[in-house]
mmCIF file of C-alpha atoms in Angstrom:
data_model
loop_
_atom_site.group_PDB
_atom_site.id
_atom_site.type_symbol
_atom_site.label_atom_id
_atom_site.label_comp_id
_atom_site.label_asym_id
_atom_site.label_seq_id
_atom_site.Cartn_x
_atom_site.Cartn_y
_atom_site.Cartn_z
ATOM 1 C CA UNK W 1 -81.998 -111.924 -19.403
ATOM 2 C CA UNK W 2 -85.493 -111.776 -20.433
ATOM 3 C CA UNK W 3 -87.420 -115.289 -21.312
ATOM 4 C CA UNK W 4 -89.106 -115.904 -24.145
ATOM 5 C CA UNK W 5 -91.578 -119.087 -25.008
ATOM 6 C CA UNK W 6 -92.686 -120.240 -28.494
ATOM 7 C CA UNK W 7 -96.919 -120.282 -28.273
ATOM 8 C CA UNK W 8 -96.469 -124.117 -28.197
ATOM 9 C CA UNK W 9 -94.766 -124.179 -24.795
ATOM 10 C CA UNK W 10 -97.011 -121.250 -23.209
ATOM 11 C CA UNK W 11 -100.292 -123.553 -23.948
ATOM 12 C CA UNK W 12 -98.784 -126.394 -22.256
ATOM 13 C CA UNK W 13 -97.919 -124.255 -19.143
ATOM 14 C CA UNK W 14 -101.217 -122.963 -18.905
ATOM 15 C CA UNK W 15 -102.890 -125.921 -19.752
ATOM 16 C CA UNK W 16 -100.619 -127.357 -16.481
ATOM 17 C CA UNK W 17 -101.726 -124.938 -14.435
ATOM 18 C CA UNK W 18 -105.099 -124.905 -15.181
ATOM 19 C CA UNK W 19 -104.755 -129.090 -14.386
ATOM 20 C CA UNK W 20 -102.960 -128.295 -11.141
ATOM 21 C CA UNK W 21 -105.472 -126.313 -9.770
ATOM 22 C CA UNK W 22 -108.299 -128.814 -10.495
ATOM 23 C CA UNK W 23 -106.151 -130.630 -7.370
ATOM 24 C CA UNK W 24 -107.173 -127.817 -4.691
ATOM 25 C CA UNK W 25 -110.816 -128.804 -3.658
ATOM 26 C CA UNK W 26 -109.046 -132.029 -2.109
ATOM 27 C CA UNK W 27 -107.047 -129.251 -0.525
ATOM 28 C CA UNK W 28 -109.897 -127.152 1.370
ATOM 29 C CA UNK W 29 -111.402 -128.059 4.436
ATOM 30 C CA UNK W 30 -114.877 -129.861 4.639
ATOM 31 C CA UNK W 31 -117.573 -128.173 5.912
ATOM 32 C CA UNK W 32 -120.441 -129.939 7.523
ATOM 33 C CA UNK W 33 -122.715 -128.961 4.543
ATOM 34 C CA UNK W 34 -120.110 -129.888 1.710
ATOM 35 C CA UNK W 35 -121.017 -133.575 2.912
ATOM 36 C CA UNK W 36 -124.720 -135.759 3.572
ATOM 37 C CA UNK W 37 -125.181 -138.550 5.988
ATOM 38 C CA UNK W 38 -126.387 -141.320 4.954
ATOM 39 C CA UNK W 39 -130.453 -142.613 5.716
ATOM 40 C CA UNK W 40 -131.444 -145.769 4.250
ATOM 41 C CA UNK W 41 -135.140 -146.422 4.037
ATOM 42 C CA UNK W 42 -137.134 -149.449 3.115
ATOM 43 C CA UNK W 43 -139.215 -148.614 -0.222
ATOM 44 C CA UNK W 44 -140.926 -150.769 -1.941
ATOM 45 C CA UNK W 45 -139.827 -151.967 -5.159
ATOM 46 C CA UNK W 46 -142.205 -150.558 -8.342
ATOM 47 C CA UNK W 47 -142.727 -151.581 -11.307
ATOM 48 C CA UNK W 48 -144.372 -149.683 -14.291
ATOM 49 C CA UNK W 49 -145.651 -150.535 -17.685
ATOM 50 C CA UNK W 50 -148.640 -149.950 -20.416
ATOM 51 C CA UNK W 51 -151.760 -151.770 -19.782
ATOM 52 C CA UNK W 52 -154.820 -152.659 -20.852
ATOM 53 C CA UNK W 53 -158.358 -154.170 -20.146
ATOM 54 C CA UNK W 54 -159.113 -157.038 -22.169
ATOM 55 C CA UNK W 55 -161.565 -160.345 -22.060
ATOM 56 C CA UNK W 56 -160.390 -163.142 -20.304
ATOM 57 C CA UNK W 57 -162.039 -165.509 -22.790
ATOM 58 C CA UNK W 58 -164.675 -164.840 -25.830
ATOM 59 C CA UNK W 59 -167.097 -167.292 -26.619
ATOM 60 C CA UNK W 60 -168.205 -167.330 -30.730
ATOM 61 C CA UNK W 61 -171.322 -167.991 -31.390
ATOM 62 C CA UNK W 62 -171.598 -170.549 -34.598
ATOM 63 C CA UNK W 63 -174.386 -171.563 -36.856
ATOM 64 C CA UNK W 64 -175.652 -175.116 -35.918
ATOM 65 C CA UNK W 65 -177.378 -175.925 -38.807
ATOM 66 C CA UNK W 66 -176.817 -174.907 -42.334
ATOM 67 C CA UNK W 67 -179.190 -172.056 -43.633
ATOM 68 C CA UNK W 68 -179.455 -168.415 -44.896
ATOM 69 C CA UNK W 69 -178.775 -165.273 -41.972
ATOM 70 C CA UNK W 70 -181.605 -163.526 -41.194
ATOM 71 C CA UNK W 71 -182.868 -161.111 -38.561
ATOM 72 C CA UNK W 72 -179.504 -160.415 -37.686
ATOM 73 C CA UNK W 73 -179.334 -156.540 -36.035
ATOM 74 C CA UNK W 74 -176.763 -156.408 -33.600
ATOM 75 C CA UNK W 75 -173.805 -154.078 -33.697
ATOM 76 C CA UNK W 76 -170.001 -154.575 -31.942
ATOM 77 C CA UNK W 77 -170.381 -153.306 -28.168
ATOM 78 C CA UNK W 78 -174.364 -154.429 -27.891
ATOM 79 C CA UNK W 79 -175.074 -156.265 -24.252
ATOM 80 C CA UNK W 80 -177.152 -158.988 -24.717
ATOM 81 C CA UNK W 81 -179.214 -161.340 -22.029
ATOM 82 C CA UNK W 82 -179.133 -164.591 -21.397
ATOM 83 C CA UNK W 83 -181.364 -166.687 -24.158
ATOM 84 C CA UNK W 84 -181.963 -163.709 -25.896
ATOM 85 C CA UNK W 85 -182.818 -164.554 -29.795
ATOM 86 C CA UNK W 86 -179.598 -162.633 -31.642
ATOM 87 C CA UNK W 87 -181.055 -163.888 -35.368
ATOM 88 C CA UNK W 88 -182.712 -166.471 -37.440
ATOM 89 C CA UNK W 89 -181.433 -168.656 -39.978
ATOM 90 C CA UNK W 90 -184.018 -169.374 -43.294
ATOM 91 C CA UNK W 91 -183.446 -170.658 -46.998
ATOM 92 C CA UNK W 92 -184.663 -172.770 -49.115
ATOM 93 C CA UNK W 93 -182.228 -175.165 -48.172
ATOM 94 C CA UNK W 94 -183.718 -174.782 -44.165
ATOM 95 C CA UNK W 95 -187.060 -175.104 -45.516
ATOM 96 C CA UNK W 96 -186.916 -177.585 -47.564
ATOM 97 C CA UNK W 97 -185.028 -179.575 -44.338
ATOM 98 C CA UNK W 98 -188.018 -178.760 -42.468
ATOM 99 C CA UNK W 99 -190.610 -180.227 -45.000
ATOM 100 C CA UNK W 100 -188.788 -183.189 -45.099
ATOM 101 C CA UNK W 101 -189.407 -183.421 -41.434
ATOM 102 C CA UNK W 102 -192.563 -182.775 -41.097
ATOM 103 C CA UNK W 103 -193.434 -185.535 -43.570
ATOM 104 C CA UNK W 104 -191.393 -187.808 -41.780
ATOM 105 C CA UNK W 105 -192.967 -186.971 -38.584
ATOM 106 C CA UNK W 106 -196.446 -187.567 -40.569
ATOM 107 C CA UNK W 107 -195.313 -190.824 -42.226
ATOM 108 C CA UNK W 108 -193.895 -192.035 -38.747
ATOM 109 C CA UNK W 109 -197.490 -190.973 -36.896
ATOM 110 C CA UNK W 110 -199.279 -192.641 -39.751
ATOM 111 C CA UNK W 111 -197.296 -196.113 -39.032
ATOM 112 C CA UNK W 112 -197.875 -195.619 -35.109
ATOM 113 C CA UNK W 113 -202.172 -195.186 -35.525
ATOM 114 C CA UNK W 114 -201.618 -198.413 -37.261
ATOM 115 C CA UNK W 115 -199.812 -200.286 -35.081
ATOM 116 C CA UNK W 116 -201.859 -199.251 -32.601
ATOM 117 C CA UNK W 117 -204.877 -200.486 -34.273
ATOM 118 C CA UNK W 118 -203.523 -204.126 -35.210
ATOM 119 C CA UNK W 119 -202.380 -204.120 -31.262
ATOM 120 C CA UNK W 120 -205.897 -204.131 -30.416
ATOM 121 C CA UNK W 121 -207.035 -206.758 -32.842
ATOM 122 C CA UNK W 122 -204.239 -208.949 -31.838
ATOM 123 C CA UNK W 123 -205.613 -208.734 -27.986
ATOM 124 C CA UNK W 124 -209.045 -209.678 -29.318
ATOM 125 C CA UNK W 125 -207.943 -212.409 -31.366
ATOM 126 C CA UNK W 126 -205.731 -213.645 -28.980
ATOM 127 C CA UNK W 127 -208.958 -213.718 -26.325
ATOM 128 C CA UNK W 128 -210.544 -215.884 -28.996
ATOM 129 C CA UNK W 129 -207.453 -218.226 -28.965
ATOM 130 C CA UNK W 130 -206.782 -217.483 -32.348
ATOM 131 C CA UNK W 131 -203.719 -216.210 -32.225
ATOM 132 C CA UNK W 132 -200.968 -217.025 -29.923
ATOM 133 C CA UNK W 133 -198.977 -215.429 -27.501
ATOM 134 C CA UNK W 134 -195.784 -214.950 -29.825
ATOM 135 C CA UNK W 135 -198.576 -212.834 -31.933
ATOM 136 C CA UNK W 136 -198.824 -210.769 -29.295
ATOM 137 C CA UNK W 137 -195.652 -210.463 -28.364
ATOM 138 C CA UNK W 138 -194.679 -209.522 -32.198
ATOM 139 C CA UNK W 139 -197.226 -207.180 -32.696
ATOM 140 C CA UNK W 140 -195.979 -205.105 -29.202
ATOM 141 C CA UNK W 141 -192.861 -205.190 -31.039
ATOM 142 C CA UNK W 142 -193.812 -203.269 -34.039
ATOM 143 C CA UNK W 143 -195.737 -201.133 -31.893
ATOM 144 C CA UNK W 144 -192.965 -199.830 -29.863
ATOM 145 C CA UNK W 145 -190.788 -199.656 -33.039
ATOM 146 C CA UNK W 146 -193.400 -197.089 -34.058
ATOM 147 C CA UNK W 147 -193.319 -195.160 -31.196
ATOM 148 C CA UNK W 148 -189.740 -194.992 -31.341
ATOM 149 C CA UNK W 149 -189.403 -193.789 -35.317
ATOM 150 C CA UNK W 150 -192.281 -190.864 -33.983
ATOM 151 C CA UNK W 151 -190.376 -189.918 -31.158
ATOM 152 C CA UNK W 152 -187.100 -189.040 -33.165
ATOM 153 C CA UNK W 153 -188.761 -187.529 -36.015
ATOM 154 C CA UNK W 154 -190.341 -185.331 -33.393
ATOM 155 C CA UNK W 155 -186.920 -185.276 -31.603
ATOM 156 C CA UNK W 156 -185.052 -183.944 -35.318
ATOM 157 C CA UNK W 157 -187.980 -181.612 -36.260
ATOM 158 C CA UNK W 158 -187.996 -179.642 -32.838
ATOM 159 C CA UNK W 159 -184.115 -179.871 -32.776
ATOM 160 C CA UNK W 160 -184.435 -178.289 -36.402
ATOM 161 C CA UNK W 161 -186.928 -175.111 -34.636
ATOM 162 C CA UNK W 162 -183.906 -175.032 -32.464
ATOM 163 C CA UNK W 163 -181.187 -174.577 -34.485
ATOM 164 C CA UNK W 164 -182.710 -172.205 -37.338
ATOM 165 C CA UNK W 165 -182.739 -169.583 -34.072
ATOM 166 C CA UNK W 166 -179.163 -167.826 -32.998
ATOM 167 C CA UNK W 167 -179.591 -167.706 -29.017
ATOM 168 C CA UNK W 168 -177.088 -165.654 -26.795
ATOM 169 C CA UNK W 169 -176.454 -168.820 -24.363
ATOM 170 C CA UNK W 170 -174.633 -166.353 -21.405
ATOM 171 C CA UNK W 171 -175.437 -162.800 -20.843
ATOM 172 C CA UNK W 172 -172.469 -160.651 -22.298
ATOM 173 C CA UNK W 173 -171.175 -157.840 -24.982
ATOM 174 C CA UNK W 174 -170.466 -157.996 -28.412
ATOM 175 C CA UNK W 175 -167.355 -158.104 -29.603
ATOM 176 C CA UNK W 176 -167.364 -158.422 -33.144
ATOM 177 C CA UNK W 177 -169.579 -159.625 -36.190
ATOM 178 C CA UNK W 178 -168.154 -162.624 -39.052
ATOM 179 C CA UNK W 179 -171.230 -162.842 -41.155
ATOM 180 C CA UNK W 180 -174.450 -160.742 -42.248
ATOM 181 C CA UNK W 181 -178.035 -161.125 -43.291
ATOM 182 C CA UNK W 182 -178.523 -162.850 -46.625
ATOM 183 C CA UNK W 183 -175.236 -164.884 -45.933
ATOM 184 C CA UNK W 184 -175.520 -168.634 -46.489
ATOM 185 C CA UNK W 185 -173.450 -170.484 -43.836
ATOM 186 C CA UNK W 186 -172.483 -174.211 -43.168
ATOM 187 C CA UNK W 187 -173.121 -175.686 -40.141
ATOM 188 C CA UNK W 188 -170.017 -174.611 -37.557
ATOM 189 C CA UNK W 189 -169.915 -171.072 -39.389
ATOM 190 C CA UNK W 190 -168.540 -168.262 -36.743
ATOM 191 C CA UNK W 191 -171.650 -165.572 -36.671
ATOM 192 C CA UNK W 192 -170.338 -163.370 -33.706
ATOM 193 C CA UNK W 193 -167.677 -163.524 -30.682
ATOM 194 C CA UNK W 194 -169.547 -162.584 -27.626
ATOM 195 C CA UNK W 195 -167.914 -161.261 -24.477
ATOM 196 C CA UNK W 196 -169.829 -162.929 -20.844
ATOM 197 C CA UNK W 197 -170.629 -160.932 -18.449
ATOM 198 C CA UNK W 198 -167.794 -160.361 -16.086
ATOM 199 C CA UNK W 199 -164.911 -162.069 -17.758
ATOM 200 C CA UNK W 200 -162.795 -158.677 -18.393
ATOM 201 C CA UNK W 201 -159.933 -158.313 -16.807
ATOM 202 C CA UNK W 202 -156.348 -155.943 -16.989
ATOM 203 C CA UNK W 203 -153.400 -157.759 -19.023
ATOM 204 C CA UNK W 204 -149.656 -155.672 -19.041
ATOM 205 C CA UNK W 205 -146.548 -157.557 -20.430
ATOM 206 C CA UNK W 206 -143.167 -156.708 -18.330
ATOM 207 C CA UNK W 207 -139.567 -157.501 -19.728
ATOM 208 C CA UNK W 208 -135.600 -157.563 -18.661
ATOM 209 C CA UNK W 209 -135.390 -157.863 -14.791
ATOM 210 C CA UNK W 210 -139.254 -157.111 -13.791
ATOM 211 C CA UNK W 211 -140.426 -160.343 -16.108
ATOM 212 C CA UNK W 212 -138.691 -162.260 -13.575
ATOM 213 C CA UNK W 213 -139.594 -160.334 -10.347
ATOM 214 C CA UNK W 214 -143.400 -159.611 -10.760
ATOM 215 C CA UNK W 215 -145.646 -162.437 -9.370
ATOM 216 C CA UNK W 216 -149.074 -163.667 -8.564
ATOM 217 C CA UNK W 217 -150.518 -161.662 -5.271
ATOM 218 C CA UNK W 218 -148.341 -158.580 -6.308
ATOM 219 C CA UNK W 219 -151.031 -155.558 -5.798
ATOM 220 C CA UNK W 220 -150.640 -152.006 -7.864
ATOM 221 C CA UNK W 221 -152.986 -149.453 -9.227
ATOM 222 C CA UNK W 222 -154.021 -148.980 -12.710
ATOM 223 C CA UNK W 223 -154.400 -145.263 -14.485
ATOM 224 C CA UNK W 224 -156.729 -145.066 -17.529
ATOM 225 C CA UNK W 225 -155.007 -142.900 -20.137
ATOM 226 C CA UNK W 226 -156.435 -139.264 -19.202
ATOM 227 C CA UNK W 227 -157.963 -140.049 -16.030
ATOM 228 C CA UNK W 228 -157.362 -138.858 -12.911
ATOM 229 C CA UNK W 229 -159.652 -142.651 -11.551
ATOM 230 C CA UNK W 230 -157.960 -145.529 -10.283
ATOM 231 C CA UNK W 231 -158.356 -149.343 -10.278
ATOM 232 C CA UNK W 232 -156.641 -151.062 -7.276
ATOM 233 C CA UNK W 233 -156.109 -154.302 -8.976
ATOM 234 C CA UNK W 234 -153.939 -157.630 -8.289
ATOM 235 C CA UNK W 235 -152.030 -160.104 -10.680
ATOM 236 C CA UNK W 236 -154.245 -163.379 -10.842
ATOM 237 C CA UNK W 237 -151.637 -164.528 -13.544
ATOM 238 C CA UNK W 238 -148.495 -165.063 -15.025
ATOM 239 C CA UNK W 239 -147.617 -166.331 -18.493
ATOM 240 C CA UNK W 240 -144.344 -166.272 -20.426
ATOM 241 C CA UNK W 241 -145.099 -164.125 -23.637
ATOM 242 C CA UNK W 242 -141.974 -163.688 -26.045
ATOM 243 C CA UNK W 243 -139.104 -162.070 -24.543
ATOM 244 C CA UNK W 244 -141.307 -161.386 -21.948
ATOM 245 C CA UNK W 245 -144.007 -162.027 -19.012
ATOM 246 C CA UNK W 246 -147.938 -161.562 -19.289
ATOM 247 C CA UNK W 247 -149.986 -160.884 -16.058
ATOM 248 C CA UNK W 248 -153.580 -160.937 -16.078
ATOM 249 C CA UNK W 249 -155.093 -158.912 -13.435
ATOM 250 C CA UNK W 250 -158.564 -158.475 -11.824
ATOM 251 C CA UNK W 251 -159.790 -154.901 -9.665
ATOM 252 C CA UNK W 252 -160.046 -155.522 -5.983
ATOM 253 C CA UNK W 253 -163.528 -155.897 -4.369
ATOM 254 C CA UNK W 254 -162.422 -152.345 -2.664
ATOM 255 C CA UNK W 255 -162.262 -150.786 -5.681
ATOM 256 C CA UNK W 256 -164.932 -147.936 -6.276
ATOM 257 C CA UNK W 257 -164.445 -148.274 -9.993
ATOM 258 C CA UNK W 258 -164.266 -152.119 -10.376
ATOM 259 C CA UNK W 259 -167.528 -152.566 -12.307
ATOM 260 C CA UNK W 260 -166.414 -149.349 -15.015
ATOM 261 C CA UNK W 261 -163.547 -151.653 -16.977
ATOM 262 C CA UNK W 262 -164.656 -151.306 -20.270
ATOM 263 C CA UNK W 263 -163.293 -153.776 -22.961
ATOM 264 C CA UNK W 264 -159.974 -151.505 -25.132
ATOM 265 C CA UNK W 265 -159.183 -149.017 -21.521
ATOM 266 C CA UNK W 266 -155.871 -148.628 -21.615
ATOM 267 C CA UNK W 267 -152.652 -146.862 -19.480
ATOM 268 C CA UNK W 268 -150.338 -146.982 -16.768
ATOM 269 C CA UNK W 269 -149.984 -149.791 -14.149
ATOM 270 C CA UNK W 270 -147.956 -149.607 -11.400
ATOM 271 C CA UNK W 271 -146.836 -152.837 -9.356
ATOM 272 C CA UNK W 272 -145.740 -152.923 -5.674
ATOM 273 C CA UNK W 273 -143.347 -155.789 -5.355
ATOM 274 C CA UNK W 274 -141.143 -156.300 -2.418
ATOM 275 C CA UNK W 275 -138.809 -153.946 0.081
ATOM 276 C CA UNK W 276 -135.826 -152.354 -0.957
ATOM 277 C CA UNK W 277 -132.788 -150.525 0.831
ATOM 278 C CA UNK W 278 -132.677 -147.095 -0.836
ATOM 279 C CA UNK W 279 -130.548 -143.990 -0.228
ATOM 280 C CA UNK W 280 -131.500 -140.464 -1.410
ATOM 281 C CA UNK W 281 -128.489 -138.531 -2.438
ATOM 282 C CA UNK W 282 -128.515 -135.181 -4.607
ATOM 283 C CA UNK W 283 -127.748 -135.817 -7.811
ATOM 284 C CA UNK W 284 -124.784 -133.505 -8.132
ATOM 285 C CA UNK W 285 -123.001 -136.223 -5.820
ATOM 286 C CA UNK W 286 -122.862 -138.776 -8.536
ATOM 287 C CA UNK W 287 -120.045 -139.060 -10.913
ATOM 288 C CA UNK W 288 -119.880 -141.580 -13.709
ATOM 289 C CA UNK W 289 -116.245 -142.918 -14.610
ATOM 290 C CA UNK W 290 -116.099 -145.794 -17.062
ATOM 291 C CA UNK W 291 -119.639 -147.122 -16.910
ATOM 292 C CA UNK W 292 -120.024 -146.818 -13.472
ATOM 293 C CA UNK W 293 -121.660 -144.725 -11.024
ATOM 294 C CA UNK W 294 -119.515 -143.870 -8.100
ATOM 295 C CA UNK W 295 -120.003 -141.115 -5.083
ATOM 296 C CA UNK W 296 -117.194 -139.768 -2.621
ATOM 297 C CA UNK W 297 -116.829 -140.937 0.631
ATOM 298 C CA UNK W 298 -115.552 -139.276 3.587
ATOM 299 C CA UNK W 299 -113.520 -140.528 6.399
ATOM 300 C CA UNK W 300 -111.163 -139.467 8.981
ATOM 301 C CA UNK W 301 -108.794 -140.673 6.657
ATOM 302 C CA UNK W 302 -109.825 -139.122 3.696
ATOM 303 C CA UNK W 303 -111.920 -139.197 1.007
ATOM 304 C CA UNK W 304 -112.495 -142.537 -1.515
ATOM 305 C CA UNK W 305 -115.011 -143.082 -4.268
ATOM 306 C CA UNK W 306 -117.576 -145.514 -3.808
ATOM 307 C CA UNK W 307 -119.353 -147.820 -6.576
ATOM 308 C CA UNK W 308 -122.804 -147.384 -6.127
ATOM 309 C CA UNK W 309 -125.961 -148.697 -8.333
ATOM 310 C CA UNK W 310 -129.164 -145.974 -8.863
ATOM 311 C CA UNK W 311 -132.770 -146.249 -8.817
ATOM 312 C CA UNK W 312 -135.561 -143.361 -9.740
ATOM 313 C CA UNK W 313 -134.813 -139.847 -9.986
ATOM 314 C CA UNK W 314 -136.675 -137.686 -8.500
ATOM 315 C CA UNK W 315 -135.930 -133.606 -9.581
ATOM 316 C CA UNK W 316 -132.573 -132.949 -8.409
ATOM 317 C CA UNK W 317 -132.272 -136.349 -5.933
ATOM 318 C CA UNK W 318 -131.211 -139.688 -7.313
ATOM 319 C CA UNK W 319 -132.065 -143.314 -5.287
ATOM 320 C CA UNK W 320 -129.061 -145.072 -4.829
ATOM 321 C CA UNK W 321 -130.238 -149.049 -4.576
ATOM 322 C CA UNK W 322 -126.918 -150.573 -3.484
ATOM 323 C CA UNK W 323 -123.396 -149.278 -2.424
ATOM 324 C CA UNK W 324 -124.273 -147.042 0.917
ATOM 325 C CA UNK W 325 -124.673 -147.666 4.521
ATOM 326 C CA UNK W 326 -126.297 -145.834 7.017
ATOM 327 C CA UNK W 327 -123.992 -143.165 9.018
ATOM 328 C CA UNK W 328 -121.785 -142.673 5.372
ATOM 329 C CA UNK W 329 -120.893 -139.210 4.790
ATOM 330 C CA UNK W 330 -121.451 -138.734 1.162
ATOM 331 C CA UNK W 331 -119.389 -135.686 -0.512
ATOM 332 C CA UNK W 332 -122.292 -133.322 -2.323
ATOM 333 C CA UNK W 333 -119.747 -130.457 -2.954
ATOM 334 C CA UNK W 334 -117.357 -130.085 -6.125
ATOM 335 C CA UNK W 335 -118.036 -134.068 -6.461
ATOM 336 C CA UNK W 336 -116.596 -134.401 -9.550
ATOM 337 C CA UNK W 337 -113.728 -132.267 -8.876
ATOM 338 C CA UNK W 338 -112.644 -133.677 -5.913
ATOM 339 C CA UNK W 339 -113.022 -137.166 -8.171
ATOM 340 C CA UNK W 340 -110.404 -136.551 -10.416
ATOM 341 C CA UNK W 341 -107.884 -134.083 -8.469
ATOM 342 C CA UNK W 342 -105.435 -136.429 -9.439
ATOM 343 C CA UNK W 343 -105.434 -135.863 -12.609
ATOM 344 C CA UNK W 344 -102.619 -133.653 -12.681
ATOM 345 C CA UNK W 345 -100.365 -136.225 -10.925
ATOM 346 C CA UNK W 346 -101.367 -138.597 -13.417
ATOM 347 C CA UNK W 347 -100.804 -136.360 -16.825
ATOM 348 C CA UNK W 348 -98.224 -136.732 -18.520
ATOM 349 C CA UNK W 349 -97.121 -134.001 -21.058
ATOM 350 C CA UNK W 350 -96.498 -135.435 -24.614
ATOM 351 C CA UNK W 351 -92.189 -135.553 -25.615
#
């Protein structure tokens, strides 16, 4: 008598079938190239991230004086030398400070000519014994008092010549500009940041596991954006920065390039931190289950998967960091079927 099945029952027999013959790979007999042997090798462990050259400290240039800008012609990225004048400061206000001191220097000279001269008619008197030696002695006192009232008007008018002129005190580059000509400013007023000479260095900020890892000495190359150049540079410093880690780093002495750093170059560093054990497998060998990487392990007694943590991928090869040994035979054919050939045993058909 002929069978028939309803289309409900005829899916589920194919769909068994189909299930039982995901089973056979397990089935067929390994060939030396359906498996890999396991090499570790020591790498070392890298670690990438944006970068970019910055100062390592600015230095602002203020107005010491109160007084009106003027003569100011610089422009953001000028180098400037040592002492050089950068601008004046004028006014009436400055001028009118600096007529002041004149006159006090004039008033102060005035008072020292005539101490000077009753000095020397206090000597000749007291040579005549008609004054005394406390005379004297009072006289030298006004005289010095002179002296001293001409020396600090000098002192505050030259200090004033000083101050009216803006003076780049280190040789450097200009960062930015906070005021312009015709600008009255109080004493302490910001004019310009200035960049010294020399003090520009690489800053990159790493998070998660690397903000832990990276340290001083760690050495690593830096790639401008659309450069082919290097820097070989090495981490000076290391700062907590947010959720994160800020190194500040300097170009090695061996570095062709280490005088081009220019202040805004940005791109890729690379850090070399410390060995690792690493395993190259093809990729095709990895099967995730769950969450977790695993690979298949051969042995005389079978095969058995194998938790395993990755690294890099490279093309069609994977690192695996942690999970292998050296002399494993790692299954690189029909991986994932051989995985889950038991998934037939374990199926259930619905009631």
């Amino acid at each position: 008598m002929p069978l028939f099945f309803s289309g409900s029952v005829c899916s589920w027999l194919i769909l068994g079938l189909s299930i039982g013959m995901v089973g056979t790979p397990s089935a067929v007999t390994m060939k030396p190239e359906d498996t890999l042997t396991v090499k570790v090798e020591q790498k070392p462990l890298l670690y990438s991230t944006y970068a970019v050259v910055e100062p390592v400290q600015t230095l602002s240039i203020k107005a010491s004086t109160e007084g009106t800008l003027q003569q100011l012609r610089l422009l953001p990225g000028a180098e400037v030398k040592a002492g050089e004048i950068l601008a004046r400061l004028g006014g009436s206000k400055l001028s009118a400070m600096q007529e002041y001191m004149r006159v006090q220097q004039k008033h102060a000279q005035t008072e020292l000519d005539l101490r000077d001269k009753q000095m020397a008619l206090t000597k000749l008197l007291l040579q005549a014994h008609r004054l005394t030696r406390a005379d004297l002695l009072d006289a030298q006192l006004k005289q010095n008092n002179a002296a001293n009232l001409l020396a600090l008007a000098r002192h505050q008018s030259r200090m004033l010549a000083i101050e009216s002129i803006i003076y780049a005190p280190v040789s450097g580059t200009i960062l930015n500009i906070q005021a312009a000509n015709g600008q009255n400013l109080a004493a302490g007023s910001p004019i310009l940041t200035l960049i010294p000479a020399g003090q520009l260095w690489l800053t990159a900020t790493f998070y998660g596991s690397a903000a832990q890892e990276v340290r001083t000495g760690m050495t690593g190359v830096f790639t401008p954006a659309g450069s082919m150049d290097t820097w070989s540079v090495r981490v000076l410093s290391r700062l907590a920065k947010g959720m994160g880690v800020q190194v500040g780093m300097n170009a090695l002495s061996s570095s062709k390039h280490r005088l081009q750093l220019e202040q805004g170059l940005a791109g890729r560093l690379v850090l070399q931190g410390g060995l690792q054990s690493v395993v190259q497998v093809p990729t095709r060998a990895l099967v995730l289950d769950q969450g977790q990487w695993w690979v298949l392990i051969q042995t005389p007694q079978g095969e058995h998967a194998q938790a395993v943590q990755l690294g890099a991928v490279h093309g069609w090869w994977t690192e695996v960091t942690a999970g292998l040994s050296d002399g494993m035979h790692v299954v690189i054919r029909d991986a994932y079927l051989r995985y889950h050939h038991d998934i037939a045993n374990n199926y259930q058909l619905p009631d």
